Coordinates of C-alpha atoms and ligand atoms in Angstrom, one line a residue:
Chain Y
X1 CA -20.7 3.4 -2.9
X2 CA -19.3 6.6 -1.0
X3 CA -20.4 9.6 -3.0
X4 CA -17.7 11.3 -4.2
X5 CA -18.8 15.2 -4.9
X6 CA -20.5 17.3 -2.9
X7 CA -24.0 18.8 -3.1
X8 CA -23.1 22.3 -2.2
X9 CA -26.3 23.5 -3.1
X10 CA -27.9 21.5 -0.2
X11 CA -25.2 22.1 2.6
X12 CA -26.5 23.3 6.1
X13 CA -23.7 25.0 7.8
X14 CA -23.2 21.9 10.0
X15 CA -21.7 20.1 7.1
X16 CA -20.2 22.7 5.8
X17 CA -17.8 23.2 8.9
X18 CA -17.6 19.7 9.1
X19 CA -16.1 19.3 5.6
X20 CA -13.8 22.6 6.5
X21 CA -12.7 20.7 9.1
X22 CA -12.0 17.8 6.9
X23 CA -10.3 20.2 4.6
X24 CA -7.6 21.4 7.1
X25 CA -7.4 17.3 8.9
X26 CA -6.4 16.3 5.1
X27 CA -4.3 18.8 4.4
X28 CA -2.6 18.0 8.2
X29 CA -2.0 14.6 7.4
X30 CA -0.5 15.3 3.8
X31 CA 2.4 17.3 5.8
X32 CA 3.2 15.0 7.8
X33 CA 3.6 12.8 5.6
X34 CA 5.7 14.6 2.9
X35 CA 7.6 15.6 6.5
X36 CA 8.4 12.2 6.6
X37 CA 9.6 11.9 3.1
X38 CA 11.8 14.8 3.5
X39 CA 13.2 13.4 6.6
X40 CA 13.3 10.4 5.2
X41 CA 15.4 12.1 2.3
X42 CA 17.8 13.3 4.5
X43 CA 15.9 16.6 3.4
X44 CA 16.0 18.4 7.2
X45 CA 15.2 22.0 6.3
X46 CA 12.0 21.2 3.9
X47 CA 10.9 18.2 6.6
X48 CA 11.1 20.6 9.0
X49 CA 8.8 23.2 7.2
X50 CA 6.6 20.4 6.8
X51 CA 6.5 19.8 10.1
X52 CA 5.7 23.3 10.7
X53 CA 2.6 23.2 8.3
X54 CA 1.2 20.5 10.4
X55 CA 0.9 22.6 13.4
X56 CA -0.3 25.5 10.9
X57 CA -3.2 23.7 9.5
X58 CA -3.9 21.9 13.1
X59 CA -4.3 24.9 14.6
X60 CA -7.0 25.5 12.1
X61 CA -8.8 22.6 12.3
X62 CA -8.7 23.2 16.4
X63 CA -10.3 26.9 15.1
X64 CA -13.1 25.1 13.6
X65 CA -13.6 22.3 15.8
X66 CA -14.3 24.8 18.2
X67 CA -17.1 26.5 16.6
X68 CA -18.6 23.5 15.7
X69 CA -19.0 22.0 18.8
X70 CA -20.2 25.2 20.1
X71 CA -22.6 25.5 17.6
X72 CA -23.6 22.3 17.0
X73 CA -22.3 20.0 19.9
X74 CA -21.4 16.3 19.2
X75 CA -24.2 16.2 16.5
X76 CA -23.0 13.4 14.0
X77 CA -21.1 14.2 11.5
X78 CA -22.9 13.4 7.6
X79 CA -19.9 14.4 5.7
X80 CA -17.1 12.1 4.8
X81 CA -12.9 12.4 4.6
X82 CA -13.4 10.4 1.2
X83 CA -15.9 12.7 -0.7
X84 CA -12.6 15.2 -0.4
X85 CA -9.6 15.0 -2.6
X86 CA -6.8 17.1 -2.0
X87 CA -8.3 20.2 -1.6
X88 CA -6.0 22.1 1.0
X89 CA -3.4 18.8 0.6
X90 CA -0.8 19.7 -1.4
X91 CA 0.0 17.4 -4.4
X92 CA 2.3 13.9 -4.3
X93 CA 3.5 15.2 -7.2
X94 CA 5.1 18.6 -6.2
X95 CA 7.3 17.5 -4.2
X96 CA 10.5 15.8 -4.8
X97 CA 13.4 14.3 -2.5
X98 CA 15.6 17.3 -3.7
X99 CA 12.8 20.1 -3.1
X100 CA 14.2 23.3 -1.8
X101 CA 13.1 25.8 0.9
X102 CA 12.0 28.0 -1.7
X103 CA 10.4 25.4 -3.2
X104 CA 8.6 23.7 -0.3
X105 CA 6.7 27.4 0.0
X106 CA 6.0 27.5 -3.4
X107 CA 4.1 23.8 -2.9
X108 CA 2.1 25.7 0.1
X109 CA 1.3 28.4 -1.9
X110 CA 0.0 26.2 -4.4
X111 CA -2.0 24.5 -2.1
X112 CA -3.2 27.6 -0.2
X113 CA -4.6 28.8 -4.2
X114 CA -6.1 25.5 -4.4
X115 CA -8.4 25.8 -1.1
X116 CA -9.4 28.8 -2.0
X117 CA -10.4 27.5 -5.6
X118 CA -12.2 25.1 -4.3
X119 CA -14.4 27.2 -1.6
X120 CA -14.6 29.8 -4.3
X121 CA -16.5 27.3 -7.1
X122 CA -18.5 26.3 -4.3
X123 CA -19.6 29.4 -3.0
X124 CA -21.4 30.1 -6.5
X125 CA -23.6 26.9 -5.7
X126 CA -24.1 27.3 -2.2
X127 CA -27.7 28.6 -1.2
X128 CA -28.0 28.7 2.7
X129 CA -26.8 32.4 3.5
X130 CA -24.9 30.6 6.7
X131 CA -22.7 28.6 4.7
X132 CA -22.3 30.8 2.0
X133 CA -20.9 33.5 4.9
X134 CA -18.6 30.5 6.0
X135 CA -17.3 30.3 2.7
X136 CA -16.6 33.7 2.1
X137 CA -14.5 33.9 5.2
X138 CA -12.8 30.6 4.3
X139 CA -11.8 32.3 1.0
X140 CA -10.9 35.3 3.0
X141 CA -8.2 33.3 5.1
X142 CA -7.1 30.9 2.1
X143 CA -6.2 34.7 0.7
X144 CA -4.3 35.5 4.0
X145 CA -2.4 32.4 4.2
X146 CA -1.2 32.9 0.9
X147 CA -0.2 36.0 1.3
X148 CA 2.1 35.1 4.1
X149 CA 3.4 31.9 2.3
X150 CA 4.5 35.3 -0.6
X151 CA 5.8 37.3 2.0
X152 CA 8.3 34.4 3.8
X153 CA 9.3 33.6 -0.2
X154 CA 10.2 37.6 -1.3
X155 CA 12.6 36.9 1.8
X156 CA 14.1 33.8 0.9
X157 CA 17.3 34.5 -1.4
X158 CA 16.7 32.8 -5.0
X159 CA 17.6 29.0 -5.0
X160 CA 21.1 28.4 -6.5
X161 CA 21.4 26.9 -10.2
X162 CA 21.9 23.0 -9.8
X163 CA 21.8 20.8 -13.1
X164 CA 19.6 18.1 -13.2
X165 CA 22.6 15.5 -13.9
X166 CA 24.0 16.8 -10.3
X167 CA 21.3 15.3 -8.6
X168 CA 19.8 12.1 -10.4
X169 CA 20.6 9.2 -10.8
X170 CA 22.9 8.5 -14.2
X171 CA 21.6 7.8 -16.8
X172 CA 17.2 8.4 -16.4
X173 CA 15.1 6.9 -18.8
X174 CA 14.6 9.6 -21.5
Chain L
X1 CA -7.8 13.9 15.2
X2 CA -11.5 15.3 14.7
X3 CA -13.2 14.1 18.3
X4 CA -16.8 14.6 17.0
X5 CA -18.6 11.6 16.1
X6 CA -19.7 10.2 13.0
X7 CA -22.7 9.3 12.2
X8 CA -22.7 5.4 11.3
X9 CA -20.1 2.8 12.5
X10 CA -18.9 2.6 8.5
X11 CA -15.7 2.1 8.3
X12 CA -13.2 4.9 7.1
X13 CA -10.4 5.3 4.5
X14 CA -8.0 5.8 7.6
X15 CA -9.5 2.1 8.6
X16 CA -7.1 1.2 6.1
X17 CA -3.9 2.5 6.5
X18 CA -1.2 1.1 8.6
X19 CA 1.2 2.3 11.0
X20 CA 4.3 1.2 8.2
X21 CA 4.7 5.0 6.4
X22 CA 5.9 4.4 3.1
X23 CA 9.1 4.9 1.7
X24 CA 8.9 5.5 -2.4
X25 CA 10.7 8.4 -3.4
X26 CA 9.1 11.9 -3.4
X27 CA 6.5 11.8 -6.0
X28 CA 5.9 8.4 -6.8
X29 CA 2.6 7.7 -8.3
X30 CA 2.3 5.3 -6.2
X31 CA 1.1 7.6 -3.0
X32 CA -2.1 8.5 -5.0
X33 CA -2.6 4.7 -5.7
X34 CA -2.9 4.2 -2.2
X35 CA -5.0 6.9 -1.2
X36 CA -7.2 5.5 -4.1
X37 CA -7.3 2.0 -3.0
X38 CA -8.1 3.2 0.9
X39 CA -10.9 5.3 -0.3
X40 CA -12.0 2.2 -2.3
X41 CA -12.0 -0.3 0.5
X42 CA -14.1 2.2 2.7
X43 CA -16.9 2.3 0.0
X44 CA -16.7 -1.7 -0.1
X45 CA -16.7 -1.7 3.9
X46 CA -15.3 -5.0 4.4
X47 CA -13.4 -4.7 7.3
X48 CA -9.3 -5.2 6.4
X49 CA -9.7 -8.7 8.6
X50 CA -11.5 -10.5 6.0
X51 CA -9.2 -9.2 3.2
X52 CA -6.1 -10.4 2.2
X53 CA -3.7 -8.9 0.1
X54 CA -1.0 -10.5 -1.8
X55 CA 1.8 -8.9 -4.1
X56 CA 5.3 -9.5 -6.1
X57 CA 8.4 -7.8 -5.7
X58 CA 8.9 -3.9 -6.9
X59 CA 8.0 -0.6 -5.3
X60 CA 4.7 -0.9 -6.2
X61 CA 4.2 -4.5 -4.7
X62 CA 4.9 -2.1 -1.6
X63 CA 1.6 -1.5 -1.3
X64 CA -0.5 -4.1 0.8
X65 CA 2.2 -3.3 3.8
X66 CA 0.5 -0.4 3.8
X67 CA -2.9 -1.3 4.7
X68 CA -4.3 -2.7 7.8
X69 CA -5.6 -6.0 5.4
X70 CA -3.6 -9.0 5.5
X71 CA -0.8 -8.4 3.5
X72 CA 1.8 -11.0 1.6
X73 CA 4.4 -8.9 0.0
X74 CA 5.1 -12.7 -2.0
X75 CA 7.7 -13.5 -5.1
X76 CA 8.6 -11.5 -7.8
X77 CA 6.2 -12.0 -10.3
X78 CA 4.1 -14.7 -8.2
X79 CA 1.2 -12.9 -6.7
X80 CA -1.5 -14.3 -9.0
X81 CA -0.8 -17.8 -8.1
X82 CA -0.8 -17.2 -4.5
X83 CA -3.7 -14.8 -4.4
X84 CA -5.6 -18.0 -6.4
X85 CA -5.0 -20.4 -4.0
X86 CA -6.1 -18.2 -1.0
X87 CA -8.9 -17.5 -2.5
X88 CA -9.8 -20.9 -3.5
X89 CA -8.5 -22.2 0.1
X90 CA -10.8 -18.8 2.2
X91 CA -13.2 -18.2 -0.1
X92 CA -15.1 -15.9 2.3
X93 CA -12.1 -13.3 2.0
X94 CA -12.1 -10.4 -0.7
X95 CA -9.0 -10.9 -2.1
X96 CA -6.9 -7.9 -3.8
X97 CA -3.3 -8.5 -5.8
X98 CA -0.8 -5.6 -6.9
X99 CA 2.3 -5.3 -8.3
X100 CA 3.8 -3.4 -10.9
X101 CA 4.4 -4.0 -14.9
X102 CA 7.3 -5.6 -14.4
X103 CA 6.1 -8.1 -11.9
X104 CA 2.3 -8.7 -14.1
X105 CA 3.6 -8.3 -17.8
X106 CA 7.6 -9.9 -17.5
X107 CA 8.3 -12.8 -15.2
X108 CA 4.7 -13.2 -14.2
X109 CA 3.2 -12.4 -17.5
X110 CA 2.2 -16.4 -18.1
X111 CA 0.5 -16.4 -14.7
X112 CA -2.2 -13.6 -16.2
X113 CA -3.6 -15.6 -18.5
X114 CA -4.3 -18.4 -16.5
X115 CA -6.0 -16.3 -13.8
X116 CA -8.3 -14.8 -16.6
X117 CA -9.4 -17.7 -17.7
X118 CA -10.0 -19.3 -14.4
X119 CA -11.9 -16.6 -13.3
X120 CA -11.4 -16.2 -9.7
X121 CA -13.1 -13.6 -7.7
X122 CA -10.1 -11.3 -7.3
X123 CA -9.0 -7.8 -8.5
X124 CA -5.7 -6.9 -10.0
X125 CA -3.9 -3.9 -10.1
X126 CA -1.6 -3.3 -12.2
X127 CA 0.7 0.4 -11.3
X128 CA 2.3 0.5 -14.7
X129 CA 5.0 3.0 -14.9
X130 CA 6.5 1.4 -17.9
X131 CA 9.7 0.9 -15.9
X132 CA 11.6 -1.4 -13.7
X133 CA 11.2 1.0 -10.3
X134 CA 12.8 -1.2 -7.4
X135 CA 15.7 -2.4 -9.5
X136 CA 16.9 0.9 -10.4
X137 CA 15.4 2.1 -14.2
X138 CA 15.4 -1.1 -16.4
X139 CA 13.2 -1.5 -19.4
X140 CA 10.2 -3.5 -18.6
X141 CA 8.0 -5.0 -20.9
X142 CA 5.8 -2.2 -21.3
X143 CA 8.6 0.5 -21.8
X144 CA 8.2 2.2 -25.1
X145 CA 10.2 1.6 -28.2
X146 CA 13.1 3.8 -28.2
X147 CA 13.4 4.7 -24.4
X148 CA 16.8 5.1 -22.9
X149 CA 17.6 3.5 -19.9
X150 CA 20.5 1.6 -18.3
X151 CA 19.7 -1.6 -19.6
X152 CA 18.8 0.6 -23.4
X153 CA 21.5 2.9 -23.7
X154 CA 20.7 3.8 -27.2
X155 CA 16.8 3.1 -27.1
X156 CA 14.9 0.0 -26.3
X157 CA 14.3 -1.7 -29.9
X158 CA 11.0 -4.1 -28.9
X159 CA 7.7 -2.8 -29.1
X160 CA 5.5 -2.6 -25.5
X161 CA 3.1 -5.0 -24.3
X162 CA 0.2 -3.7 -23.9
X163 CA -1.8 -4.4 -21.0
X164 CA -5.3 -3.7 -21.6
X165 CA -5.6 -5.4 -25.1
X166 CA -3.6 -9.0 -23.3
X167 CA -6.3 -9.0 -20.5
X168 CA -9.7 -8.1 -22.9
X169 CA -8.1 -10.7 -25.7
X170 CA -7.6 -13.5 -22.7
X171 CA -11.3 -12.7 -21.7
X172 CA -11.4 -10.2 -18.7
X173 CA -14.9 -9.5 -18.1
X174 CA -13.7 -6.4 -16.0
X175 CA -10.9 -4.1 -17.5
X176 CA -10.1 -0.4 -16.2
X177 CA -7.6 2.1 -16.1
X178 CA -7.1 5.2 -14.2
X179 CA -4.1 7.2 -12.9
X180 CA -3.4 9.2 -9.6
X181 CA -3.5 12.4 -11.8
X182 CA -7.3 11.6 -11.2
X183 CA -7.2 9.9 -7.7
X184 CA -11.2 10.3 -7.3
X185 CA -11.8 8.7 -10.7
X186 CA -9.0 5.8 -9.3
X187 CA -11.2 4.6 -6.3
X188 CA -14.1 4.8 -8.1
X189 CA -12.8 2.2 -10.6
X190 CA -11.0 0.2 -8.2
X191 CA -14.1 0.1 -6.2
X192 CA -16.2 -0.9 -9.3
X193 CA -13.7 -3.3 -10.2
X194 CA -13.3 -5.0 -6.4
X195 CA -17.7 -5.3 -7.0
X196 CA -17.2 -7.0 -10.0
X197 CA -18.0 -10.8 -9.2
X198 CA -14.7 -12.6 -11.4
X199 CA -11.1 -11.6 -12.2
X200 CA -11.3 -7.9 -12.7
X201 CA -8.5 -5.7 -13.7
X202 CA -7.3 -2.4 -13.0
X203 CA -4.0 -0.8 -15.1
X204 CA -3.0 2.3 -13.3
X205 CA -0.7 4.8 -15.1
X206 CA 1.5 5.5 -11.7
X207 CA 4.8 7.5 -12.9
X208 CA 8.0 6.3 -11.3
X209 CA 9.6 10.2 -11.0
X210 CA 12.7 8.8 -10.5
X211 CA 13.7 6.6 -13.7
X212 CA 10.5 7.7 -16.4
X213 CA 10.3 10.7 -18.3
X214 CA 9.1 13.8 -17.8
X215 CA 6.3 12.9 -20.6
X216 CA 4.8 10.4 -18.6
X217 CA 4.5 12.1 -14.7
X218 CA 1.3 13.2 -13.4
X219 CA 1.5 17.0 -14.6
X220 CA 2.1 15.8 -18.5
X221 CA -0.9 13.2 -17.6
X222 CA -3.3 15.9 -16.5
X223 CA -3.0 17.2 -20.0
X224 CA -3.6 13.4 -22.0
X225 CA -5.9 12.0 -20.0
X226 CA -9.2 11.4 -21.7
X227 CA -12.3 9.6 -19.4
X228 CA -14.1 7.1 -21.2
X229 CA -17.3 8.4 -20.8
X230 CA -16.5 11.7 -22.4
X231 CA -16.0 9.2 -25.8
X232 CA -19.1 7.8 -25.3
X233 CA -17.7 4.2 -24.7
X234 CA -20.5 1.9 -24.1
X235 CA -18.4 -0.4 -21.6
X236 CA -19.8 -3.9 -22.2
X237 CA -18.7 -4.3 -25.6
X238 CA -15.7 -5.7 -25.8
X239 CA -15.0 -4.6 -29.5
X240 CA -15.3 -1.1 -28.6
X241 CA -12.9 -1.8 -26.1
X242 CA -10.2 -3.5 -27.8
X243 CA -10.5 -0.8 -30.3
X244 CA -9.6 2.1 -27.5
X245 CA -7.1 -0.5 -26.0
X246 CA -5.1 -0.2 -29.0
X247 CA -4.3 3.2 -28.2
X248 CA -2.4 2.3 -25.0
X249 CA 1.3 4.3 -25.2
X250 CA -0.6 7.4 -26.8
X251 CA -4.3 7.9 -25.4
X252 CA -4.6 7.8 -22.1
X253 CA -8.3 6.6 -21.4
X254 CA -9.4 6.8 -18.0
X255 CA -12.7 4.6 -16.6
X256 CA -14.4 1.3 -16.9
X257 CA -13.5 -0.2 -20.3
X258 CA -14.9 -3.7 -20.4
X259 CA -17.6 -4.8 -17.5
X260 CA -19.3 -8.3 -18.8
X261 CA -23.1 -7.4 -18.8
X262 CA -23.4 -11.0 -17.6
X263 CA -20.8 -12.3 -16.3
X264 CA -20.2 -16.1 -16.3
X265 CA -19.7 -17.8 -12.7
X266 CA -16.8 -18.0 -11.0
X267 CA -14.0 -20.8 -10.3
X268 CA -14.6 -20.2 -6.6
X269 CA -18.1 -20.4 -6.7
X270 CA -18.1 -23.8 -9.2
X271 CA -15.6 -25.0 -6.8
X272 CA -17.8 -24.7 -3.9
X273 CA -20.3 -26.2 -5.4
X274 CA -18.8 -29.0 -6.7
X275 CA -17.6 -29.7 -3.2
X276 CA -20.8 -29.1 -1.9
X277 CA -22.4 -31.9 -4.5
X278 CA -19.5 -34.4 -3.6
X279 CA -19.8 -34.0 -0.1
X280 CA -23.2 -35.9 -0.3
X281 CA -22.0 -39.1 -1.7
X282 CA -18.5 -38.7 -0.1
X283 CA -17.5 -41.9 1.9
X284 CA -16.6 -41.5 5.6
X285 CA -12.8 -41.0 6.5
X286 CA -13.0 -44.2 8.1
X287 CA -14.3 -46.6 5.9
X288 CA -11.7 -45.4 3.2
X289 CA -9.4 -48.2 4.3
X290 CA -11.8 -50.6 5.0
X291 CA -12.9 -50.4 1.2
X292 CA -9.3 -50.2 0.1
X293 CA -8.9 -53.8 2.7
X294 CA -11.9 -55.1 0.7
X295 CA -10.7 -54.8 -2.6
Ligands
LIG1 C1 12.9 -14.0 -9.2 C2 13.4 -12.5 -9.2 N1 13.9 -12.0 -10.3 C3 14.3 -10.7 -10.3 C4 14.2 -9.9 -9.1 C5 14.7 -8.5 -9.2 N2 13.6 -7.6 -9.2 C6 13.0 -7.1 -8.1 S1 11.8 -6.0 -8.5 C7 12.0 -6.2 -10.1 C8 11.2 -5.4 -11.1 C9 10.5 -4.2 -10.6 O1 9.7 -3.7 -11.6 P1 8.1 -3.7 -11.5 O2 7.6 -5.1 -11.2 O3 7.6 -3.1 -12.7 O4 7.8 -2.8 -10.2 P2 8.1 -1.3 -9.7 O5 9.4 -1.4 -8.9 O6 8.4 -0.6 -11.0 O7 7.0 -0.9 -9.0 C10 13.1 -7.1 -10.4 C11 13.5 -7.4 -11.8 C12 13.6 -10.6 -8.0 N3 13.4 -9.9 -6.9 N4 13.3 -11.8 -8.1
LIG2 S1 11.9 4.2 -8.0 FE1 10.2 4.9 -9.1 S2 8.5 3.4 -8.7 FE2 10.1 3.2 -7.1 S3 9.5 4.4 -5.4 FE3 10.9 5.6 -6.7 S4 9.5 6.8 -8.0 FE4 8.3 5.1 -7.2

């Protein structure tokens, strides 16, 4: 079977940028497809935020590709995409086909304060002084992002009151 | 795309996923299902060539369209039968069925039995959103008593069906549940479950968000959910597990409940044998109509 946790305390900093690199491809690939959802959905404006998180959190995975390689060259990779479950990716669940703008940040905020739970916990069992610096700047720009996801939402103006009956289907099971 | 090379040749949970994106609604339960089932199939590491998978009609039965396996999105409700004979017919393949409540437990309910009992190497999943999802909201047989719907305007009057206690009492000898509010726990039990040599079965709590309540999505989940092994359930007795099976509607138990200890041999593998037996006395093709001449 493929293990699914992660021995922090014995991560050399090769795996550890490989699994941040894993991090950001899985969180990549969640936009896009909750992009397509939205699209989907006829949902333009959140798809298209979406869309833009793709290129956010590709941008960071290029980031760390980079220093990998030039660290580590094309050494093979140990760690796995299925040891990781939704770290950085935001949730199925928080999304819906009605989401709003305002909503849509509030999903990457969410998943912005999940990352940097998870690099947080595992900072306290790291041991290799390498990764555990890696970490602590990981948390450092999971704290960043969010801040910018906070600053785009104090600019959005508040989402207007719609009643549930306006936009499902009549009646739900209740 | 990562371009730096892994290790070993093992195949991946993106092995598994097709080009086809999906198209449930925002939400669905469903997504995390599928994540769990790729993630599943890379720990089995059969490549998707030599599996076939076969469903009913309903969102859920969705799902082998979106893997790279051999999919057979089939009749409503007829999965089981058709997922039998490939196996029996390509016994080499690893053979997966899915579907939803609707599909397993209403007009394919008699089919389960039979499959039990027959005990062909095959896994079942089951995404039980206690709703009729493709048809628009309709009670389905393992809708609770008193739920509103369109076919239930003022509450549905008939008690549920309950999944997990109709496959232990037909003889299961593998029985799990999980739910995508726990998608790592999922593939771990649909992995387990795909191992098991037999009919194994997997009931997945997978909320429909459009026509279910608010009591039964993934956020109202992460608060009920309860994993087996935190009860201490010693999962190969069967007693034990009917007894937590007959809190199906209020506890929702997560993990293996039932794996037979030793379990009995399969159809497939009697059938190959058999064949295997006959096929030493078995008379030539051509002297079939010479004998039938003779007589
Ligand atoms: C023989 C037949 N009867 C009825 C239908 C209509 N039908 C399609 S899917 C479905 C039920 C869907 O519910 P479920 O199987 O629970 O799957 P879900 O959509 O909830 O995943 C029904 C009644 C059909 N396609 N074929
Ligand atoms: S109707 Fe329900 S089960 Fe079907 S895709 Fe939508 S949420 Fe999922």
């Amino acid at each position: 079977m493929v293990p699914r946790t992660i021995d922090f305390a014995t991560l050399s900093l090769q795996d550890a940028l490989d699994l941040a690199i894993l991090v950001e491809e899985e969180a990549k690939e969640r936009y896009d497809e909750l992009a397509h959802q939205m699209e989907l959905h006829h949902n333009q404006d959140v798809g298209g935020f979406f869309r833009f998180m793709v290129k956010i959190e590709g941008v960071h995975e290029g980031r760390l590709e980079h220093r990998r390689t030039e660290l580590f060259g094309a050494a093979p990779r140990r760690v796995r995409r299925e040891m990781l479950f939704d770290v950085e990716a935001p949730d199925y669940d928080d999304v819906r086909a009605n989401t709003t703008p305002r909503q849509a940040l509030e999903v990457a905020l969410r998943a912005e304060k999940k990352a940097h739970e998870f690099f947080t916990r595992a900072l306290a069992a790291v041991k290799d002084p390498a990764v555990q610096a890696l970490f602590a700047e990981l948390c450092e720009d999971e704290v960043e992002h969010a801040g910018l996801v906070e600053q785009q939402l104090s600019r959005l103006p508040p989402d207007p009151v719609i009643k549930a009956e306006d936009v499902e289907d009549d009646p739900v099971a209740h | 795309m990562s371009s730096i090379p892994v290790e070993r040749p093992a195949l991946q949970a993106k092995d598994f996923k097709s080009d086809l994106k999906p198209i449930w609604c925002p939400g669905c339960g469903d997504f995390g299902v599928l994540q769990a089932i790729y993630r599943a199939l890379a720990g089995i590491g059969r490549p998707p060539h030599e599996i076939a998978f076969v469903s009913g009609i309903g969102c859920s039965s969705r799902i082998p369209g979106y893997t790279t396996a051999y999919g057979f999105n089939s009749v409503h409700g007829r999965a089981l039968p058709i997922a039998q004979g490939i196996k029996l017919a390509r016994p080499e393949l690893l053979v997966l069925v899915a579907g939803g409540d609707g599909d397993g437990f209403s007009i394919g309910g008699g089919h389960v039995a039979h499959a039990i009992r027959r005990n062909i190497d095959l896994t079942y999943i089951v995404m039980d959103n206690q709703i009729y999802g493709l048809t628009k909201g309709q009670l389905s047989p393992t809708s609770p008593r008193g739920l509103k719907t369109v076919t239930s305007e003022y509450g549905s009057l008939e008690a549920p069906v309950n999944p997990l206690l109709y496959v232990l009492a037909y003889g299961a000898s593998f029985v799990a549940q999980g739910t995508p509010a726990d998608m790592a726990g999922l593939a771990d039990v649909i992995e387990q479950a795909i191992r098991h040599p037999g009919f194994s079965f997997v009931n997945v709590q997978s909320p429909c968000v459009t026509f279910a309540p608010e009591d039964q999505q993934v956020k109202a989940q992460r608060g009920r959910m309860k994993t087996l092994a935190s009860v201490g359930h010693d999962s190969t007795n069967r007693l034990a597990a009917m007894g937590l099976a007959q809190t199906y509607g209020e506890v929702l138990y997560t993990g293996v409940l039932y794996k037979d200890p030793a379990p009995q041999p399969t159809l497939d593998a009697l059938v190959r044998e058999r064949q295997a037996k006959l096929a030493l006395e078995a008379v030539p093709r051509e002297r079939i109509l010479d004998m039938f001449l003779q007589k």
